[in-house]
Coordinates of C-alpha atoms and ligand atoms in Angstrom, one line a residue:
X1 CA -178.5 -101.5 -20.2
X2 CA -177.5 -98.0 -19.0
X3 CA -179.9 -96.4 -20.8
X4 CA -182.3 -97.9 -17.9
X5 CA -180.3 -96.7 -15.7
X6 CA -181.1 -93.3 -14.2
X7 CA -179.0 -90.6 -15.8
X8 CA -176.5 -90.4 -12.7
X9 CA -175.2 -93.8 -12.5
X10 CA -174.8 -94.3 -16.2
X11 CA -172.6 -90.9 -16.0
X12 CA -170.4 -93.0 -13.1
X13 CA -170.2 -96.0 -14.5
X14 CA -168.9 -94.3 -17.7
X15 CA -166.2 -92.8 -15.3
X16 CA -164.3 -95.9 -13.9
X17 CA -162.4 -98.4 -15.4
X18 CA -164.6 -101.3 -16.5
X19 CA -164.0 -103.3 -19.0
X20 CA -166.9 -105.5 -20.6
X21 CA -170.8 -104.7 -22.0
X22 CA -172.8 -103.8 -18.7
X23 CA -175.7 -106.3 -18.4
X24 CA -177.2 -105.6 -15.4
X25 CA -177.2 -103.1 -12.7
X26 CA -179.5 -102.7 -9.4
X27 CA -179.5 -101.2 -6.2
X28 CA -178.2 -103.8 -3.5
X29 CA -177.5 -104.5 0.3
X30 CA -179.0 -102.9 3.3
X31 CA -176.8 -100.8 4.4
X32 CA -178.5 -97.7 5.9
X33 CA -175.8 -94.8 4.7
X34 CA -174.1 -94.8 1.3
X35 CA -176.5 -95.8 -1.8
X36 CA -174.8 -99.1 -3.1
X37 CA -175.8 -100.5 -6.4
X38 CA -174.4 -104.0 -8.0
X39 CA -173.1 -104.2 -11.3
X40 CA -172.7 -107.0 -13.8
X41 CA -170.6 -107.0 -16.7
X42 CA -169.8 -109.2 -19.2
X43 CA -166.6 -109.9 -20.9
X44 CA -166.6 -111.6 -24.0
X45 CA -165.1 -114.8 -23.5
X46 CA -164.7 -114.6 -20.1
X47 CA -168.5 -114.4 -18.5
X48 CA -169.7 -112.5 -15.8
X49 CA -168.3 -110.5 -13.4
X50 CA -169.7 -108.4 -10.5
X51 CA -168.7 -105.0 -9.1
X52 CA -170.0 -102.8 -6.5
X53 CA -170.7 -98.6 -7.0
X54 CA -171.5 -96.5 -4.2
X55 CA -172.9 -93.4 -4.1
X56 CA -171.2 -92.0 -1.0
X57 CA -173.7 -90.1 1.1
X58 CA -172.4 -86.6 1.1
X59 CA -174.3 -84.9 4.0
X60 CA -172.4 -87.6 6.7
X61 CA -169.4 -87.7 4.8
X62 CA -168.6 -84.3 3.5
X63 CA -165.1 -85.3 3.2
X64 CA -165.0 -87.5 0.9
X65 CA -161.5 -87.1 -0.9
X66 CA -160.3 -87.4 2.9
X67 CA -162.4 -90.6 3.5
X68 CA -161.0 -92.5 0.2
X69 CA -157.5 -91.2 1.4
X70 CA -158.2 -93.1 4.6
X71 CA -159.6 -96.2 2.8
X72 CA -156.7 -96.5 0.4
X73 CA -154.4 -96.2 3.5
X74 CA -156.1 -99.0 5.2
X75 CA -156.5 -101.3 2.5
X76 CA -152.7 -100.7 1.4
X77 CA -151.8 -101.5 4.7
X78 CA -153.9 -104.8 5.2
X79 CA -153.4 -106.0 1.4
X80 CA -149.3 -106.2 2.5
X81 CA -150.4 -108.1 5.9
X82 CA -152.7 -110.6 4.4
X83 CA -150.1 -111.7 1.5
X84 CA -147.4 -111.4 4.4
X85 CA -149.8 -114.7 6.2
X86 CA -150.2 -116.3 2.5
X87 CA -153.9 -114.8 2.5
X88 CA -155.6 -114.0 -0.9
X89 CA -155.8 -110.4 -1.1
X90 CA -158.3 -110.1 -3.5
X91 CA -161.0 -111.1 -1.5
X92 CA -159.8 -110.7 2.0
X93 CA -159.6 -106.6 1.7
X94 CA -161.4 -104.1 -0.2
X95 CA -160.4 -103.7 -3.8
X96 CA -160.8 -99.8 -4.7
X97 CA -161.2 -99.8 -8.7
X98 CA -160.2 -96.4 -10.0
X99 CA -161.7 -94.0 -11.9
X100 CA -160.9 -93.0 -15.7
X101 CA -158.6 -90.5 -14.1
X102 CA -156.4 -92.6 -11.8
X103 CA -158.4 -91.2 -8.8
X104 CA -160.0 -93.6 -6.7
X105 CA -163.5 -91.9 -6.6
X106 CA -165.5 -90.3 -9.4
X107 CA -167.1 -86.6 -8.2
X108 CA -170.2 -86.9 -11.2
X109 CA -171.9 -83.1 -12.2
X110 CA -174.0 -82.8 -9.9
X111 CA -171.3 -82.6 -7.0
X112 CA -172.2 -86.2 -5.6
X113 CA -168.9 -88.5 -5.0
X114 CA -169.0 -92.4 -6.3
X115 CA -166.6 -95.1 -5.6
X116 CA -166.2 -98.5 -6.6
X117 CA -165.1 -102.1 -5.1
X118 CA -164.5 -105.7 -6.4
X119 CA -167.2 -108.0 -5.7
X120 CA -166.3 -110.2 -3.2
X121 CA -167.5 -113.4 -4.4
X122 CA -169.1 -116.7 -3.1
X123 CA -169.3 -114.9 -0.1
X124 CA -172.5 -113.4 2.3
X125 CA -173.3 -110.4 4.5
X126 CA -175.8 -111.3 6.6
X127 CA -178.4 -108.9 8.4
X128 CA -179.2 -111.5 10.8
X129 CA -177.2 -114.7 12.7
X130 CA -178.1 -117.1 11.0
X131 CA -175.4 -119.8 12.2
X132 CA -173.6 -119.4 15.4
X133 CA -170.7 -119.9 14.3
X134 CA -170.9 -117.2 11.9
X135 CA -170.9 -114.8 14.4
X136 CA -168.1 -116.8 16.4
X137 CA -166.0 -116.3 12.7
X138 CA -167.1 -112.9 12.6
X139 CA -165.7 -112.0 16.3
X140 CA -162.1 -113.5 15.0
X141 CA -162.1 -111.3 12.1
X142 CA -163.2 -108.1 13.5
X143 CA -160.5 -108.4 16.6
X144 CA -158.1 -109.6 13.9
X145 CA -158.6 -106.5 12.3
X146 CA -157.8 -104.3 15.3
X147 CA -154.8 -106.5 15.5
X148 CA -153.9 -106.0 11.8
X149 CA -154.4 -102.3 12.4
X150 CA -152.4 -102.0 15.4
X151 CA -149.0 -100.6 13.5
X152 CA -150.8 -98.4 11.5
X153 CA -149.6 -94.8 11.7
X154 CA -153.1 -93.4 13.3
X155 CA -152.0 -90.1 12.8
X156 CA -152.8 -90.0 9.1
X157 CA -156.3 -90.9 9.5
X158 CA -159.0 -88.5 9.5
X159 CA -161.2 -88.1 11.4
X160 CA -164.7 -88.6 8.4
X161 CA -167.4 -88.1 11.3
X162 CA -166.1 -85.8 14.1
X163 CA -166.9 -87.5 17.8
X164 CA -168.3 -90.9 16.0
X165 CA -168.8 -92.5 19.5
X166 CA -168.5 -89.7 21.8
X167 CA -171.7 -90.6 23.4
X168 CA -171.4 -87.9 25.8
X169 CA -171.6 -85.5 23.0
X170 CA -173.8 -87.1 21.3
X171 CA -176.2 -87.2 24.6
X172 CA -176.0 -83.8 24.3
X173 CA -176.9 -83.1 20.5
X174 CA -179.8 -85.6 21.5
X175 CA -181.6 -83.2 24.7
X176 CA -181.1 -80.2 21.7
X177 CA -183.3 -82.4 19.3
X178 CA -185.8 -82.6 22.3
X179 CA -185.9 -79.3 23.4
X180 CA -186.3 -77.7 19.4
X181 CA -188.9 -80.1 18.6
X182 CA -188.6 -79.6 14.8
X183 CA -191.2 -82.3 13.4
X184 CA -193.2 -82.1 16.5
X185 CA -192.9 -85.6 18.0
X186 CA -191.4 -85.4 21.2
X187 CA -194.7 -85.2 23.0
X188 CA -195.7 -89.2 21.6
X189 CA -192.4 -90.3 22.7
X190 CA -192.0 -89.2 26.6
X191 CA -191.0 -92.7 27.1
X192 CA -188.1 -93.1 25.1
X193 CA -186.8 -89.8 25.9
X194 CA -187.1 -90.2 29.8
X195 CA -185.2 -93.9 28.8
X196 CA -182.1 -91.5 27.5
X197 CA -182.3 -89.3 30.3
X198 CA -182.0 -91.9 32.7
X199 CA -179.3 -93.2 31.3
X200 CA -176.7 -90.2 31.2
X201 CA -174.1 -92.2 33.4
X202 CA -174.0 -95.2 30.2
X203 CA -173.5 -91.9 28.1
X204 CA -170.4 -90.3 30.0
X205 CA -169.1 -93.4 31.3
X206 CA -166.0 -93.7 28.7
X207 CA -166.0 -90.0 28.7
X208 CA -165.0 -89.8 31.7
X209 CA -162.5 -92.8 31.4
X210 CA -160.7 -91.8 28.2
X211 CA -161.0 -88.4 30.3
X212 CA -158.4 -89.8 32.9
X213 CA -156.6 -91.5 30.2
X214 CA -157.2 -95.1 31.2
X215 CA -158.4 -96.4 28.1
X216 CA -156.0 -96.8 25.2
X217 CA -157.0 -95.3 22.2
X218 CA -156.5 -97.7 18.8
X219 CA -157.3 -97.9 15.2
X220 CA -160.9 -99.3 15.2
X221 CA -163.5 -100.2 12.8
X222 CA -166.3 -98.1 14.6
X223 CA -169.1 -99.9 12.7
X224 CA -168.6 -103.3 13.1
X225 CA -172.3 -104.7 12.5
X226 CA -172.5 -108.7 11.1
X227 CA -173.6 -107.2 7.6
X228 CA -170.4 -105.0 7.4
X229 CA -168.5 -108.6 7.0
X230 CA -168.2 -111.4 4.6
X231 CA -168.5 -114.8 5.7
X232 CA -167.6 -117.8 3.2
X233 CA -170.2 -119.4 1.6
X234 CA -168.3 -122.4 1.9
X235 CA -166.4 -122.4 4.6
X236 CA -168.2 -120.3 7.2
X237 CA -164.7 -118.0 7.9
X238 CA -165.4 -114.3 8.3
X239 CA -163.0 -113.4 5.2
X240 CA -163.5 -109.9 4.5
X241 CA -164.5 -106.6 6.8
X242 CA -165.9 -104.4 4.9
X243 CA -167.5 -100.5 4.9
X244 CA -164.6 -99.1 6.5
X245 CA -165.7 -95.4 6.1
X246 CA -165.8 -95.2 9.5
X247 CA -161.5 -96.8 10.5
X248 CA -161.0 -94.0 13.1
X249 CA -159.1 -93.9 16.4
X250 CA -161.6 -95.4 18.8
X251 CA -162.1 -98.0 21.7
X252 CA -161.8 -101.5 21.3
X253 CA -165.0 -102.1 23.9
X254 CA -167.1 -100.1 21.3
X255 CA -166.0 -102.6 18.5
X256 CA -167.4 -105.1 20.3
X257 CA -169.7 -103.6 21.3
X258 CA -171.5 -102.6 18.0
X259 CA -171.0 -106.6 17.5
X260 CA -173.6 -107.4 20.4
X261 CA -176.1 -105.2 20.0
X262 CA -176.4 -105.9 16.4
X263 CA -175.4 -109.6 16.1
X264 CA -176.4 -111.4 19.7
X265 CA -179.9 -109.5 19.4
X266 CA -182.8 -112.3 18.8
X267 CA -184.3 -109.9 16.3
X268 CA -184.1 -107.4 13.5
X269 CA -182.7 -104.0 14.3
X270 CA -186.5 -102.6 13.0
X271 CA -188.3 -105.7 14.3
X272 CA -191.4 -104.6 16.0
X273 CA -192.7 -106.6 18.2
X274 CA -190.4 -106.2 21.4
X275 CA -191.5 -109.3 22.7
X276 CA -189.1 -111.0 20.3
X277 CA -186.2 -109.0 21.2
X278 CA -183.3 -109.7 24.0
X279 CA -180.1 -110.1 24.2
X280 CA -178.7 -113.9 23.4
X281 CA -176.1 -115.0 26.2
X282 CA -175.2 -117.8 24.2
X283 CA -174.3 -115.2 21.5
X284 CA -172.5 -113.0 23.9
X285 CA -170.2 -115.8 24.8
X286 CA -169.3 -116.8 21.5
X287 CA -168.8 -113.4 20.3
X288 CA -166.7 -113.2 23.5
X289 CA -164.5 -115.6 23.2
X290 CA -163.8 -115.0 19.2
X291 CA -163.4 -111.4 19.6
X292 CA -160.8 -111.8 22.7
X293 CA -159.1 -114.3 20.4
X294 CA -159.1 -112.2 17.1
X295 CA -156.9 -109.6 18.9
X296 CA -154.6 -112.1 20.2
X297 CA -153.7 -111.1 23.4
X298 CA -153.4 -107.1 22.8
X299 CA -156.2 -105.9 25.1
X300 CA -155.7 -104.6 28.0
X301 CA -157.5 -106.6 31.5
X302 CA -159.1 -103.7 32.0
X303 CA -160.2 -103.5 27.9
X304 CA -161.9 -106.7 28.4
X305 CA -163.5 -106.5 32.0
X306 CA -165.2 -102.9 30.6
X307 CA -166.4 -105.2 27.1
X308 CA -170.0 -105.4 28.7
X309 CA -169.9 -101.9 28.9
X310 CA -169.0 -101.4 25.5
X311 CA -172.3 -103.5 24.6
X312 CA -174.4 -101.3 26.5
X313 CA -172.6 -97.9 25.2
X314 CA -173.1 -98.5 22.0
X315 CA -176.4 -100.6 21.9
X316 CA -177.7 -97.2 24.3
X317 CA -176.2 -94.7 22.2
X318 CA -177.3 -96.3 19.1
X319 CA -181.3 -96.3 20.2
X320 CA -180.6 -92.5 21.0
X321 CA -179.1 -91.8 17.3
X322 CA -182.3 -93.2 16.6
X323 CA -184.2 -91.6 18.3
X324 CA -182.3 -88.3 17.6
X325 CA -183.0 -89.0 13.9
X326 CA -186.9 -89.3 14.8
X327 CA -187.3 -86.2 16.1
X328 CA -185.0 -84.4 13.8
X329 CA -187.2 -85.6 10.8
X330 CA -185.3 -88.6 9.7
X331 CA -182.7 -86.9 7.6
X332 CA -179.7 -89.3 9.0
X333 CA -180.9 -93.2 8.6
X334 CA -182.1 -94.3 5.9
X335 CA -186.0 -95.1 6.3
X336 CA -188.2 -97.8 4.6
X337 CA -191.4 -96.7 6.4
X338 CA -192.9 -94.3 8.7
X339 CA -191.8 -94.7 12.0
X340 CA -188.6 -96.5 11.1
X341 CA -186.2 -94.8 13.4
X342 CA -188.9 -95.0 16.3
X343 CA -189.0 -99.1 15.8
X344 CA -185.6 -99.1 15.5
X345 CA -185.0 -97.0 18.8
X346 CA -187.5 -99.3 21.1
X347 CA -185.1 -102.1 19.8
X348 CA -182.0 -100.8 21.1
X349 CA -184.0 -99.6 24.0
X350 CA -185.1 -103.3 24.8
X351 CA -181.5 -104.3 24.5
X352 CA -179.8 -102.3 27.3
X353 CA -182.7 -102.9 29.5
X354 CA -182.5 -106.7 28.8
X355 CA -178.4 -106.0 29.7
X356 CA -178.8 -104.8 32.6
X357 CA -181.0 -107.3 33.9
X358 CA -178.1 -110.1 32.8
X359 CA -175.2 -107.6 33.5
X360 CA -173.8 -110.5 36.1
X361 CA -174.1 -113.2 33.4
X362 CA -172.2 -111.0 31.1
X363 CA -169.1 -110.0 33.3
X364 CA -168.8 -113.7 34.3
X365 CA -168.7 -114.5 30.5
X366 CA -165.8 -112.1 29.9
X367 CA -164.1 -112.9 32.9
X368 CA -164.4 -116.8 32.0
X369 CA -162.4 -115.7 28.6
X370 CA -159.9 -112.8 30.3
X371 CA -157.0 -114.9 31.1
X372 CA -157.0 -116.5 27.5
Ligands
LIG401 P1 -173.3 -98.8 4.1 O1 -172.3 -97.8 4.6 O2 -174.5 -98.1 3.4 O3 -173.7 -99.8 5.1 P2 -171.6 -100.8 2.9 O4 -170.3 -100.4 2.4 O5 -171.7 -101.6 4.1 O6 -172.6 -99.5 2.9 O7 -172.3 -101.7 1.7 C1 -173.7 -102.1 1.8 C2 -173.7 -103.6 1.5 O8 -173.2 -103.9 0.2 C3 -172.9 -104.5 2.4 O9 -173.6 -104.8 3.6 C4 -172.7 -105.7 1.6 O10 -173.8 -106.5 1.5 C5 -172.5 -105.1 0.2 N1 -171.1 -104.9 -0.2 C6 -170.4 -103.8 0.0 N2 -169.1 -103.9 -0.5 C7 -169.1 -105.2 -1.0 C8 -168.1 -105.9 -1.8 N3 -166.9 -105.4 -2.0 N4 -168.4 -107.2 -2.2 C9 -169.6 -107.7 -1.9 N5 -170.6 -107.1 -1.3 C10 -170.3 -105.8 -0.8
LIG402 C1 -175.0 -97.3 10.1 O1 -173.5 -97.9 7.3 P1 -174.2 -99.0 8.2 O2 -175.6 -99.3 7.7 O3 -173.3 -100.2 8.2 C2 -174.2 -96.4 10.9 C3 -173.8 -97.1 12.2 C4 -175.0 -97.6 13.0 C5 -175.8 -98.5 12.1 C6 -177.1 -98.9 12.7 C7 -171.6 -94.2 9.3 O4 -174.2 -98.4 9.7 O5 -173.0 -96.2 13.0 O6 -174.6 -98.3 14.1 O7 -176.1 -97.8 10.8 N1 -173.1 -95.9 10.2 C8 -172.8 -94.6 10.2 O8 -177.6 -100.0 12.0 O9 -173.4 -93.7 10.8
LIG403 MG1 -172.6 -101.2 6.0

């Protein structure tokens, strides 16, 4: 089997600590970062069992040593918590498997850094909601994870992607990519660039918050979309968060935030036509109300009134990475077709526009839940 393989993942795979004949092995998921690639082996006896290698991408994360120090921290940290509630750690954290040398990544010969988790089985990740209640689960067990997080000593994390969701600075790195132009394309999209440029005040607004210190700063996932958790296949519970290169410092508004523009979104991330795409209430609510309840009663009043704000920030500064990406020549997001990050922008676009014209809807709904 790994002599179908392309030469660089059979030379990982030799590297960690697998035991069994390899009998299968294919890219997998749809993430839009790391390259992630399933493997199955077979132990004699025994049957099958899966793994998961990732590639780590090496131009957003360049370092990665620090990274897997930060992920090994975290999941230490959250293995002890979920035996502590009689949990089953094996499938309710990430399981790092090591590499031949104790190390828990493998850097292969051509510089590129691999890592490697335990499947987590009888489980999904789902791109889109496909049961509301699903996303309700999912709420729980992302503010449960700020909550499981919230004695961690955030001092020892690194920082893997300096000024993640500074969108202030990252509205500035945006009107750079306009005015150098590099591919060529900002002239075909005047309309999404005056939609950023209108929108500076969603940019700085935590900016300026964090700036008078009103907003606590806590251990956050920072990338909290529905795929980036495992829900039960048969119970429906959220059971496992997952792609945690990004557990920074961070605000708990933008956790939910990512949720809701991701998750409570009537269509795919790249869906086209925009006809299809607004922002579900009904979502909103439930998301709401299981986030609010995940992080049993740590957030602050004024945490939750700003949580519709934390769905436009980051559903805003999302389209502008986007769009960023676009005119930059793509080199960030992984793209299926031409025009991705463009279709992907408009959709996030849609999103805060659609916001804004429920904005009262959505501070009732988080006021309904604040005193819970
Ligand atoms: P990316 O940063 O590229 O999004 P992820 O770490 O989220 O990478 O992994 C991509 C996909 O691979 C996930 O959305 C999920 O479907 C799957 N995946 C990742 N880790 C596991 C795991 N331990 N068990 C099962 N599936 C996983
Ligand atoms: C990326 O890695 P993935 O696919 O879960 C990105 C997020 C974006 C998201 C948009 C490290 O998430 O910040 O919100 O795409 N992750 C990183 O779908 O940049
Ligand atoms: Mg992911």
């Amino acid at each position: 089997m790994t002599q179908t393989l392309p030469i660089q993942i059979a030379e990982a795979i030799a590297n960690f600590r697998y035991e069994g004949r390899l009998v299968r092995g294919n890219a997998y998921g749809s993430g839009h970062i790391n390259d992630t690639y399933l493997l199955i082996f077979e132990i004699a006896g025994m049957g099958n069992i899966k793994i998961i290698l990732q590639r780590m991408n090496k131009d957003i994360f360049n370092q990665p040593v620090e990274l897997m120090e930060n992920i090994m921290g975290v999941t230490a940290h959250l293995r002890n918590k979920i035996i502590e509630n009689h949990g089953d750690p094996e499938r309710e954290t990430l399981n790092v498997i090591s590499a031949l040398d104790g190390k828990p990544y493998y850097r292969d010969s051509r510089g590129d850094y691999w890592r490697s988790y335990r499947f987590i089985t009888d489980a999904t990740s789902y791109d889109q909601v496909e049961k509301p209640e699903h996303f309700y689960q999912s709420a729980v067990a992302f503010g449960n994870f700020q909550c499981l997080l919230a004695d961690y000593p955030a001092e020892t994390l690194h920082e893997t992607i300096k000024g993640f969701h500074d969108t202030r600075a990252r509205f500035a790195v945006f009107k750079k990519a306009v005015e150098e132009d590099v591919m060529g394309r900002a002239a075909s999209v005047q309309k999404e660039i005056q939609f950023v440029l209108d929108h500076e005040d969603v940019a700085n607004c935590f900016a300026e918050l964090q700036d008078k210190g009103e907003l606590p700063l806590r251990v956050t996932h920072n990338d909290t979309k529905l795929n980036n958790i495992m829900i039960d296949n048969e119970t429906g519970k959220a059971i496992c968060v997952i792609d945690l290169d990004t557990v920074m410092p961070g605000l708990a508004m933008n956790d939910f935030g990512d949720s809701i523009r991701f998750g409570a979104s009537t269509a795919a991330e790249d869906e086209q036509d925009l006809d299809k795409v607004s922002c579900s209430m009904e979502l909103f609510d439930l998301y709401a109300k299981g986030f609010i309840e995940g992080c049993a009663g740590r957030l602050t009043q004024k945490e939750i009134e700003l949580m519709p704000m934390g769905a436009k920030v980051m559903t805003f500064e999302c389209g502008m990475r986007f769009l960023t990406d676009y005119l930059q020549g793509d080199t960030y997001f992984k793209i299926h077709r031409e025009g991705h990050n463009l279709d992907r922008c408009r959709t996030q676009f849609k999103l805060v526009e659609d916001m804004e014209q429920k904005w009262d809807t959505m501070q009732e709904i988080v006021k309904k839940y604040s005193n819970c």
